XYZ file of C-alpha atoms in Angstrom:
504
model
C -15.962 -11.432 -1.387
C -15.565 -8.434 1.552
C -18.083 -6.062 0.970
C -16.783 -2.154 2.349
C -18.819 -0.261 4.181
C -16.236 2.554 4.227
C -14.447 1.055 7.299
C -10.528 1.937 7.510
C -9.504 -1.477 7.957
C -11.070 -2.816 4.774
C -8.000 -4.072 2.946
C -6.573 -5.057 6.389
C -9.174 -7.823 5.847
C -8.231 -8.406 2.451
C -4.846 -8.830 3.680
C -5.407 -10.893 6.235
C -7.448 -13.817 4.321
C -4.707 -13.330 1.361
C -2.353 -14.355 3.824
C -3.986 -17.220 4.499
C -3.510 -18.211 0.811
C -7.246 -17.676 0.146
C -7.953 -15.921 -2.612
C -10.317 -12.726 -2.178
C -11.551 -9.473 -3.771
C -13.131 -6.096 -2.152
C -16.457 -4.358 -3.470
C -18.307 -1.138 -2.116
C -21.384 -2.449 -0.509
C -22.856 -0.871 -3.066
C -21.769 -1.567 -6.233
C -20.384 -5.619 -6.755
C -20.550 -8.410 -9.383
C -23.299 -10.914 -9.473
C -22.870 -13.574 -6.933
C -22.592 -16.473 -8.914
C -20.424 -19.878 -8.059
C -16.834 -18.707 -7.610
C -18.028 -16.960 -4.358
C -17.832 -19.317 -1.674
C -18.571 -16.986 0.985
C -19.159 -12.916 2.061
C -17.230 -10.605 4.969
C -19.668 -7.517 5.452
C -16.851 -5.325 6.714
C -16.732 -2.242 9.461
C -17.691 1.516 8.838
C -17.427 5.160 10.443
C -21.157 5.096 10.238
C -24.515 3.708 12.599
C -26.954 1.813 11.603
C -29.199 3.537 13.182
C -28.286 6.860 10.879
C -30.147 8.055 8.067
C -27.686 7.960 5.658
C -26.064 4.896 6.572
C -24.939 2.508 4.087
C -27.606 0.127 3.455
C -27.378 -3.462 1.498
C -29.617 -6.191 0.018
C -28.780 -9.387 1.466
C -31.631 -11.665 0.030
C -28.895 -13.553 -2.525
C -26.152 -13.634 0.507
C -28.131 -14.561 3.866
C -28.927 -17.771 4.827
C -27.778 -18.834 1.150
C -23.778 -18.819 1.687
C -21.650 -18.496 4.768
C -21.974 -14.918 5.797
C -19.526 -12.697 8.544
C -20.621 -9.047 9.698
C -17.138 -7.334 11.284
C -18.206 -4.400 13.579
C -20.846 -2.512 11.449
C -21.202 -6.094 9.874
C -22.510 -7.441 12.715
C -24.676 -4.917 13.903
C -26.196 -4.148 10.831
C -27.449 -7.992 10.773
C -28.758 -7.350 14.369
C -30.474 -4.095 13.338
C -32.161 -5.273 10.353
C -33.371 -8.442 11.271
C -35.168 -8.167 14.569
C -32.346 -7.238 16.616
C -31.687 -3.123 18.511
C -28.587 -1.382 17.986
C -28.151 1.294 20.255
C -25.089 4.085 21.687
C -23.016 2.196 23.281
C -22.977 3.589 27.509
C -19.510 2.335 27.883
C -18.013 3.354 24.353
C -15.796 0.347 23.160
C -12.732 1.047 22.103
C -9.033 -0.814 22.492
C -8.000 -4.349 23.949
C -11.054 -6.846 25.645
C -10.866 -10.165 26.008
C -13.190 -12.568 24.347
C -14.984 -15.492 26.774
C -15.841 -18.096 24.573
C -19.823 -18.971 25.674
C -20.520 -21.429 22.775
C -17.023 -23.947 23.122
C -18.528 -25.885 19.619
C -18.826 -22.544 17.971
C -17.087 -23.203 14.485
C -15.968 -20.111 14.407
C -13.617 -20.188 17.600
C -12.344 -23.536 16.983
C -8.883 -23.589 18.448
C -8.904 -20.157 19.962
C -8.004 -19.758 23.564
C -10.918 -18.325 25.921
C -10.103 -14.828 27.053
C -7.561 -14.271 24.106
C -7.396 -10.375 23.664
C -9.659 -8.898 20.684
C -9.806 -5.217 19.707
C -13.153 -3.047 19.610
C -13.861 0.127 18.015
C -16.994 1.233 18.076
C -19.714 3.833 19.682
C -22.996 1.507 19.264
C -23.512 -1.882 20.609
C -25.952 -4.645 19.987
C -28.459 -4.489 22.620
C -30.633 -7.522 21.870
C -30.200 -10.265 19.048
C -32.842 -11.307 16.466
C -34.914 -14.023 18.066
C -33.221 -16.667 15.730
C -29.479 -15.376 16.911
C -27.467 -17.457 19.633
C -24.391 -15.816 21.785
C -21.006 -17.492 20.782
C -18.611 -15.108 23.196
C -19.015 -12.484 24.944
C -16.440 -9.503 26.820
C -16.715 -7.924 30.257
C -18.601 -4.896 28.838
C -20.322 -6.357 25.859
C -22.710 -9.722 26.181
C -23.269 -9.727 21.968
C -19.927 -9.540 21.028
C -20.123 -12.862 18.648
C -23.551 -14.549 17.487
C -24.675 -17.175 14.969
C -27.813 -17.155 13.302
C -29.437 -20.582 13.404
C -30.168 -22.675 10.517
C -27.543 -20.634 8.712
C -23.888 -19.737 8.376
C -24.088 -16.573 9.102
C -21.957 -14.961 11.453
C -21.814 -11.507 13.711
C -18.737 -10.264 15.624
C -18.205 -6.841 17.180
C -14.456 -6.862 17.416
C -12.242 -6.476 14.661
C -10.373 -9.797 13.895
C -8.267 -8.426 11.378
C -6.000 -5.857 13.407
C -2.403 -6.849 14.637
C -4.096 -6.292 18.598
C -6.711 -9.341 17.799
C -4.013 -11.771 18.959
C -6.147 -14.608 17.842
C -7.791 -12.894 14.984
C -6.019 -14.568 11.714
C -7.093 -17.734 13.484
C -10.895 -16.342 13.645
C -10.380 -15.425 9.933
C -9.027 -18.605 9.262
C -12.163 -20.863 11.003
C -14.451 -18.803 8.672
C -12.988 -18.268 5.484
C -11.561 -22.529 5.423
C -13.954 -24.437 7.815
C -16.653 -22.638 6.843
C -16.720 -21.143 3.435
C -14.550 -24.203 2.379
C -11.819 -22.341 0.502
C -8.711 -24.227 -0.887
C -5.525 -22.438 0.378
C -3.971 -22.502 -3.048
C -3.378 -18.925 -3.287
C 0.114 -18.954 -3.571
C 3.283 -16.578 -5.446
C 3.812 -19.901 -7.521
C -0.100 -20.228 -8.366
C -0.558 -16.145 -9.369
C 2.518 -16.494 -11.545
C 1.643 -19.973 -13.397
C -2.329 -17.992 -14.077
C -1.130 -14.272 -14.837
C 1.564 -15.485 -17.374
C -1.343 -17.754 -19.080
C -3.464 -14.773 -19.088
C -1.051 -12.310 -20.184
C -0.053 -14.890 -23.078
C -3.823 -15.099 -23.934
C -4.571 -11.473 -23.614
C -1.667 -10.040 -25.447
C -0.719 -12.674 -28.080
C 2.448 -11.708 -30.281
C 1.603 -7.847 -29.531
C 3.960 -5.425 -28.564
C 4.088 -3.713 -25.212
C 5.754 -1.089 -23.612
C 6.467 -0.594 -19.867
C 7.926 2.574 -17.802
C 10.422 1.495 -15.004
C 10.753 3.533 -11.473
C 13.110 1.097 -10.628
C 10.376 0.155 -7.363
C 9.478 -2.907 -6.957
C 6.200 -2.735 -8.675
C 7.001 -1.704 -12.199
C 10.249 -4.238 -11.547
C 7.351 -7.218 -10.892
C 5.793 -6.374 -13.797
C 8.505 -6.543 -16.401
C 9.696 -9.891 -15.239
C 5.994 -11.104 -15.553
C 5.430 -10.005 -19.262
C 8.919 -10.366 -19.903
C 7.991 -14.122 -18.905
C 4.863 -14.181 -20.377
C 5.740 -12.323 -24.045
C 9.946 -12.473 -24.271
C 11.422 -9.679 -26.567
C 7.776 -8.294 -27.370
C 8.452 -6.376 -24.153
C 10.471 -2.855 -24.257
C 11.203 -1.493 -20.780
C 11.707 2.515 -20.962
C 13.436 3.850 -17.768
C 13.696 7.450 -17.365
C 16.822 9.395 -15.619
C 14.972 12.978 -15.284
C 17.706 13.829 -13.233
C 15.887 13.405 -9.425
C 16.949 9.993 -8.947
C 18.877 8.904 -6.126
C 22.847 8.740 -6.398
C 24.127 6.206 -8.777
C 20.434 4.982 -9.176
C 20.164 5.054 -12.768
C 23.669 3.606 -13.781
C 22.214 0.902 -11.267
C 19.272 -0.147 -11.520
C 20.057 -0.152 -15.475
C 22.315 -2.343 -14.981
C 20.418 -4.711 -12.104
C 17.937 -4.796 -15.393
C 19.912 -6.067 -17.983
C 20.934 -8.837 -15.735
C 17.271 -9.981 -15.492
C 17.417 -10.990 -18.835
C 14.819 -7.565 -19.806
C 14.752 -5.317 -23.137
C 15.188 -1.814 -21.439
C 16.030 1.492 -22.661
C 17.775 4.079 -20.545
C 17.369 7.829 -21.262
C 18.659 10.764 -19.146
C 16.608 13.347 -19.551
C 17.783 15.094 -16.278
C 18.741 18.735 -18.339
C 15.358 18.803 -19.317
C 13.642 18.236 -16.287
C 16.138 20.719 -14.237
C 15.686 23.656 -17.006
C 11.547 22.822 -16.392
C 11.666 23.049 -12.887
C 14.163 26.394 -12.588
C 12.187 28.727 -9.818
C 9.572 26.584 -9.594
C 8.703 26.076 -5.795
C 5.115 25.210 -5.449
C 5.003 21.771 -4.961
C 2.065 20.997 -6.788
C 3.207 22.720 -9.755
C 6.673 20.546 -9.328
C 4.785 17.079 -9.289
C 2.397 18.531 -12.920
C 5.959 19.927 -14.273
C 7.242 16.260 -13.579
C 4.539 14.045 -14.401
C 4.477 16.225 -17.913
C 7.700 15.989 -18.916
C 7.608 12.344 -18.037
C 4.885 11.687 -20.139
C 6.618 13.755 -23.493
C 10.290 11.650 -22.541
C 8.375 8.140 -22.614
C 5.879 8.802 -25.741
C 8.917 10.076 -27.991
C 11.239 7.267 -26.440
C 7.744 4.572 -27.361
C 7.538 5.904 -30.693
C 10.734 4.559 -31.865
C 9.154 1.260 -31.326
C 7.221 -0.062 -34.552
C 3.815 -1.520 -34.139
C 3.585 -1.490 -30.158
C -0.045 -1.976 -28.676
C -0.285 -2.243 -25.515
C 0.971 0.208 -22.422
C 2.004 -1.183 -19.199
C 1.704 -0.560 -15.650
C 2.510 -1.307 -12.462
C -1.168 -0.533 -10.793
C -1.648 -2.463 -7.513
C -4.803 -3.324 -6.275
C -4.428 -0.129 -3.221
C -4.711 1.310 -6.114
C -7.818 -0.095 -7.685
C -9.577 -0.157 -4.363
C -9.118 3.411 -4.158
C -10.145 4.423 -7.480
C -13.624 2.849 -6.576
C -14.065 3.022 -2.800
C -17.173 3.677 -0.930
C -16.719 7.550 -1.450
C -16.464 7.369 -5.120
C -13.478 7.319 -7.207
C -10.784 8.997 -5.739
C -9.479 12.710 -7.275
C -5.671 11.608 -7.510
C -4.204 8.381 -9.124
C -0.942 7.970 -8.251
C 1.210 9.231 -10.803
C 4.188 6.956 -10.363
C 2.201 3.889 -10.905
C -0.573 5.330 -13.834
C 0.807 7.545 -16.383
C -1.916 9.462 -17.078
C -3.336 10.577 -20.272
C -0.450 8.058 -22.105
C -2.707 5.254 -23.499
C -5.108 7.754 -25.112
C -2.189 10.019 -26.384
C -0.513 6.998 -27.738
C -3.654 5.092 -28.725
C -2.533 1.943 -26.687
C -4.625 -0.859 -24.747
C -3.088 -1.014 -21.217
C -2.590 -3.818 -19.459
C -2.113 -4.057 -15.702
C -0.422 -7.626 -14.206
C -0.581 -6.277 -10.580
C -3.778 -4.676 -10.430
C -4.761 -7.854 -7.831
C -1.816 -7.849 -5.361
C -1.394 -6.243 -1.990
C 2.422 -4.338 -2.033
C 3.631 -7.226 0.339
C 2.318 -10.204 -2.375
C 4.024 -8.117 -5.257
C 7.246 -8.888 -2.805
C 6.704 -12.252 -2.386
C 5.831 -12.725 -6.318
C 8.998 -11.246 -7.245
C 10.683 -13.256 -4.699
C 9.592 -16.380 -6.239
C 10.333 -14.947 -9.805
C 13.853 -14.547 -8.321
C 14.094 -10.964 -8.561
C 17.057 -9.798 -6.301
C 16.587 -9.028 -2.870
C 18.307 -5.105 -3.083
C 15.213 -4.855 -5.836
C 12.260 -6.521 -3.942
C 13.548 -5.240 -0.832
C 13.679 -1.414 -1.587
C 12.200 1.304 0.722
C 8.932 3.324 -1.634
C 10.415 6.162 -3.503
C 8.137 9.032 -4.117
C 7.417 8.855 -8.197
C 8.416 13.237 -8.380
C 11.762 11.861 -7.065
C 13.773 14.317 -5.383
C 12.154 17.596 -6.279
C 9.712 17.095 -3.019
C 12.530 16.558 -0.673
C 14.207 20.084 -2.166
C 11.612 22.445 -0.164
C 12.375 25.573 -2.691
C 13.211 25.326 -6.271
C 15.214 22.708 -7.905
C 18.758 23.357 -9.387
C 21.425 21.139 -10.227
C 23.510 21.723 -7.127
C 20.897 21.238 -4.514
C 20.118 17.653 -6.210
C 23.810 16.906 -5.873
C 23.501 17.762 -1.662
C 21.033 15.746 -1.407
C 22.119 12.731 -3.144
C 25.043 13.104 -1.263
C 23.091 13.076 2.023
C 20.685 10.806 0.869
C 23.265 8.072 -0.146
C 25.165 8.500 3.590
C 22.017 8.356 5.396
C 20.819 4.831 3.065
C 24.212 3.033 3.132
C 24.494 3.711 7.115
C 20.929 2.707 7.571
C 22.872 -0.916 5.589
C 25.581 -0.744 7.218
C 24.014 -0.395 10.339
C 21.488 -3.153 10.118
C 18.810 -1.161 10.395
C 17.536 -0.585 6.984
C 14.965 -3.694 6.283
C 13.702 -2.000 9.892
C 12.653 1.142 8.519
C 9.449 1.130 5.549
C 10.670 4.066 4.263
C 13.687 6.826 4.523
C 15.063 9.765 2.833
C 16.564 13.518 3.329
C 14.960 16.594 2.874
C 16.857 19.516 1.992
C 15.172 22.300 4.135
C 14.906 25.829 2.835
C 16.915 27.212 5.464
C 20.667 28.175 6.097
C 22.177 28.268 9.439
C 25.362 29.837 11.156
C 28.189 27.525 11.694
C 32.224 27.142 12.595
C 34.488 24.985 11.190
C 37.993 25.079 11.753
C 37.888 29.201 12.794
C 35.759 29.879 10.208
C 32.070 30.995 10.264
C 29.655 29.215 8.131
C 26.611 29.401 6.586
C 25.197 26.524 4.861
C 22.282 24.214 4.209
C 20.117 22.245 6.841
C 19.152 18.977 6.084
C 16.420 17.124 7.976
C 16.653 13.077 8.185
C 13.601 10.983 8.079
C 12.695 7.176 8.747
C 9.206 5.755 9.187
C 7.541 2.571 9.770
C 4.296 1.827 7.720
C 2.438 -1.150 6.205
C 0.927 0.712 3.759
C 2.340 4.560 3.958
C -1.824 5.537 5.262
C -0.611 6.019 8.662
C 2.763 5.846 9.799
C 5.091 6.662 13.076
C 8.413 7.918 13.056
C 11.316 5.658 13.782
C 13.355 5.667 16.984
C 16.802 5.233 15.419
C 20.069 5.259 18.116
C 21.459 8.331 19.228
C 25.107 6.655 18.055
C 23.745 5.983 14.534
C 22.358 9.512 14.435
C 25.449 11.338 15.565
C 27.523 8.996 12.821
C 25.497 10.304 10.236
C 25.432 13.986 11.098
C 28.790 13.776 11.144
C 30.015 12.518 8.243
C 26.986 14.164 5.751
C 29.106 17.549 7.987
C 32.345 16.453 7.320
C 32.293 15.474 3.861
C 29.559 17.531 2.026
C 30.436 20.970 1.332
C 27.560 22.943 1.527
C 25.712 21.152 4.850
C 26.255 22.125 8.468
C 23.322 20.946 10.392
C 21.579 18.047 10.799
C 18.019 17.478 12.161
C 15.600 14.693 13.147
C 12.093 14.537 12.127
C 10.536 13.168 14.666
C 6.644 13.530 13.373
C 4.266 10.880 13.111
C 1.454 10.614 10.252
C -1.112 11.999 11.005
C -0.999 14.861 12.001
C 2.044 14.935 9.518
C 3.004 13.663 6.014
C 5.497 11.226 4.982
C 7.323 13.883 2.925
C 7.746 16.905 3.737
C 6.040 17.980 0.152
């Protein structure tokens, strides 16, 4: 169990130990199950906070310390130094970036197998200045002496660096000592494992029940089907919606990449109705409710046609649970393309949620071993509004047929080029913007577009991709050359923060 104390890196834990093939779950410090037999062991993880604040989170650790094996990451650690005889205090040399760890206590079980001045990353303003009286140094830096401790007599365990962070070079090995060697965890965690269980469950839960599923054609909602569709067979109708913002050929595609799975799915273009919605509409936010609407009226009169269904489902991951009960309360926003909101109630349906456990790189590797195809699995995220956010004015027919255009020279050269399992994510925005021009001994004046690839793991933060100059000119050209209507190309070369993903 990893207990969040609000720290950005949170899930990066959870990641990290799922990768391991140990299976874990995240709480808010605050609010978490009974402890009971299952848990073999706790990760208290990092924070934005001090201990040594007023309002900093504070825990009860009477049914945790000293009675299972126990890890404090960062504020972890310094919050079992703080409040158990120890002093926190501002750090004089403010830690932050690459140390490296010297190894003081070589039988530690914690660093067994990890090299002696392997590079770990800090981040943090306090430090620990002196350890509880029963605490013992394990390693130390250059600038900090209580960078690791042990408690004696118990299994619990302090670090000030963050183990779980691609800089900790040794840190999945860290991770590894603790949540095996220590805490005694099978690593049986596996695709092969979730799918044998969930199926079971989903069997169990749902019985001969009907359910009904909205496809994206993303990877998510794809897992899903192929789960119920292997749990519950032809109780399973698949609804996929064409509201006209999809990406060229995407609907007469992915339709078709469906039906060869074997699933029950239902196609229904409903693109005139979401275009005659969305005419002079140009406030984004008012695009996504417009959307998100219509979506929800297209699916409930396709799901009525279907006698006797019960259950809704969705392609929820657990991001997505995490954030709807984080630290700072539920979040304002679920993400519409995963959780059609207000459906079950409308419809009076139970929903049911297969992926509401799995990190977006296990739902890969599930649907992997489910044998989902790779142009499928692989695909870059696709924001759920479609293309009406990569329009930056109002919507009409025409501009979604630029941009498809674009879009589908800019995703076939990124294949073509090798380039595209590269890039997390990629798409063209069609700015609102015309500029002068000559071709042949004409003058133009015609549409900009704007090209845009970044690299993520999990689309929080994100940095723009340095694609080649020859790739770039190829693809201004030809999106020049052969769509009518476009006559510059640009290159958006903004990293998140300070900037968004899309533009909208």
């Amino acid at each position: 169990m990893i207990l969040d104390f609000g720290s950005q890196y949170t899930q990066l834990i959870g990641r990290r130990v799922r990768e391991l093939n140990v299976y874990c779950e995240i709480y808010p410090f605050n609010h978490y199950p009974e402890i009971d037999e299952t848990v073999k062991g706790v990760i208290l993880s990092g924070s934005p906070y001090s201990v040594r604040g007023e309002n900093s989170p504070r825990i009860n650790l009477d049914k945790i310390k000293g009675k299972m094996p126990l890890l404090g990451v960062c504020y972890g650690a310094q919050y079992l130094a703080h409040f158990f005889g120890g002093k926190v205090a501002a750090s004089d040399s403010r830690e932050y970036g690459r140390a490296n760890l010297k190894i003081t206590d070589q039988n530690s079980q914690l660093f067994q197998g990890v090299n002696d001045n392997s590079q770990v990353w800090m981040s943090h303003g306090d430090t620990i200045i002196t350890l509880p009286a029963d605490c013992q140094i394990i390693a130390s830096t250059e600038d900090v002496e209580n960078a690791a401790f042990k408690i004696e007599n118990e299994t619990t365990y302090g670090i000030q660096f963050h183990p779980e962070v691609y800089h900790t070079t040794e840190g999945t090995k860290i991770l590894e000592n603790f949540v095996v060697n220590i805490c005694g965890c099978k690593q049986d965690w596996t695709p092969a494992s979730f799918i044998e269980t969930t199926v079971n469950q989903l069997r169990l839960k749902i019985g001969r029940d009907k359910v009904v599923l909205g496809l994206s054609g993303g990877v998510d909602s794809s897992v899903a089907g192929v789960l119920l569709h292997k749990a519950i067979g032809q109780n399973l109708t698949c609804i996929f919606v064409d509201n006209g913002l999809l990406r060229k050929d995407e609907y007469q595609m992915v339709l078709d990449s469906y039906k060869d799975m074997g699933l029950n799915v239902v196609g229904v273009d409903a693109s005139r109705k979401f275009w005659n919605d969305l005419k002079g509409v140009t406030e984004p936010e008012k695009k996504r409710k417009i959307i998100g609407r219509d979506f929800i009226e297209v699916f409930d009169s396709e799901a009525r046609r279907i006698k006797d269904v019960k259950w809704l489902a969705q392609g929820t991951i657990y991001p997505d649970v995490i954030e709807s009960t984080s630290v700072n309360g539920p979040s304002a926003t679920i993400k519409s393309h995963h959780n059609v909101g207000g459906l079950p109630e409308k419809m009076n349906l139970k929903v049911v949620e297969p992926l509401n456990l799995l990190f977006k790189d296990e739902v890969r590797r599930v649907g992997r071993a489910l044998g989902i195809k790779e142009e499928l699995i692989g695909r870059h995220p696709f924001p759920g509004p479609g293309l009406a956010i990569r329009i930056l004015s109002d919507v009409t027919p025409e501009k979604v047929r630029l941009l498809q255009e674009a879009d589908a020279i800019f995703i076939n050269g990124l294949k073509e080029w090798g380039l595209y399992d590269k890039v997390w994510q990629a798409g063209v925005m069609l700015l609102p913007v015309k500029a002068v021009g000559v071709m042949g001994d004409e003058r133009t004046y015609e549409h900009v577009v704007a090209l845009r690839a970044v690299n993520s793991t999990d689309g929080m933060t994100a940095d723009w991709v340095q694609l080649p100059y020859e790739f770039l000119a190829k693809m201004s050209n030809e999106m020049i050359n052969k769509i009518h209507g476009i006559n510059r190309v640009v290159y958006d070369i903004s990293s998140k923060p300070p900037a968004t993903i899309e533009w909208e």
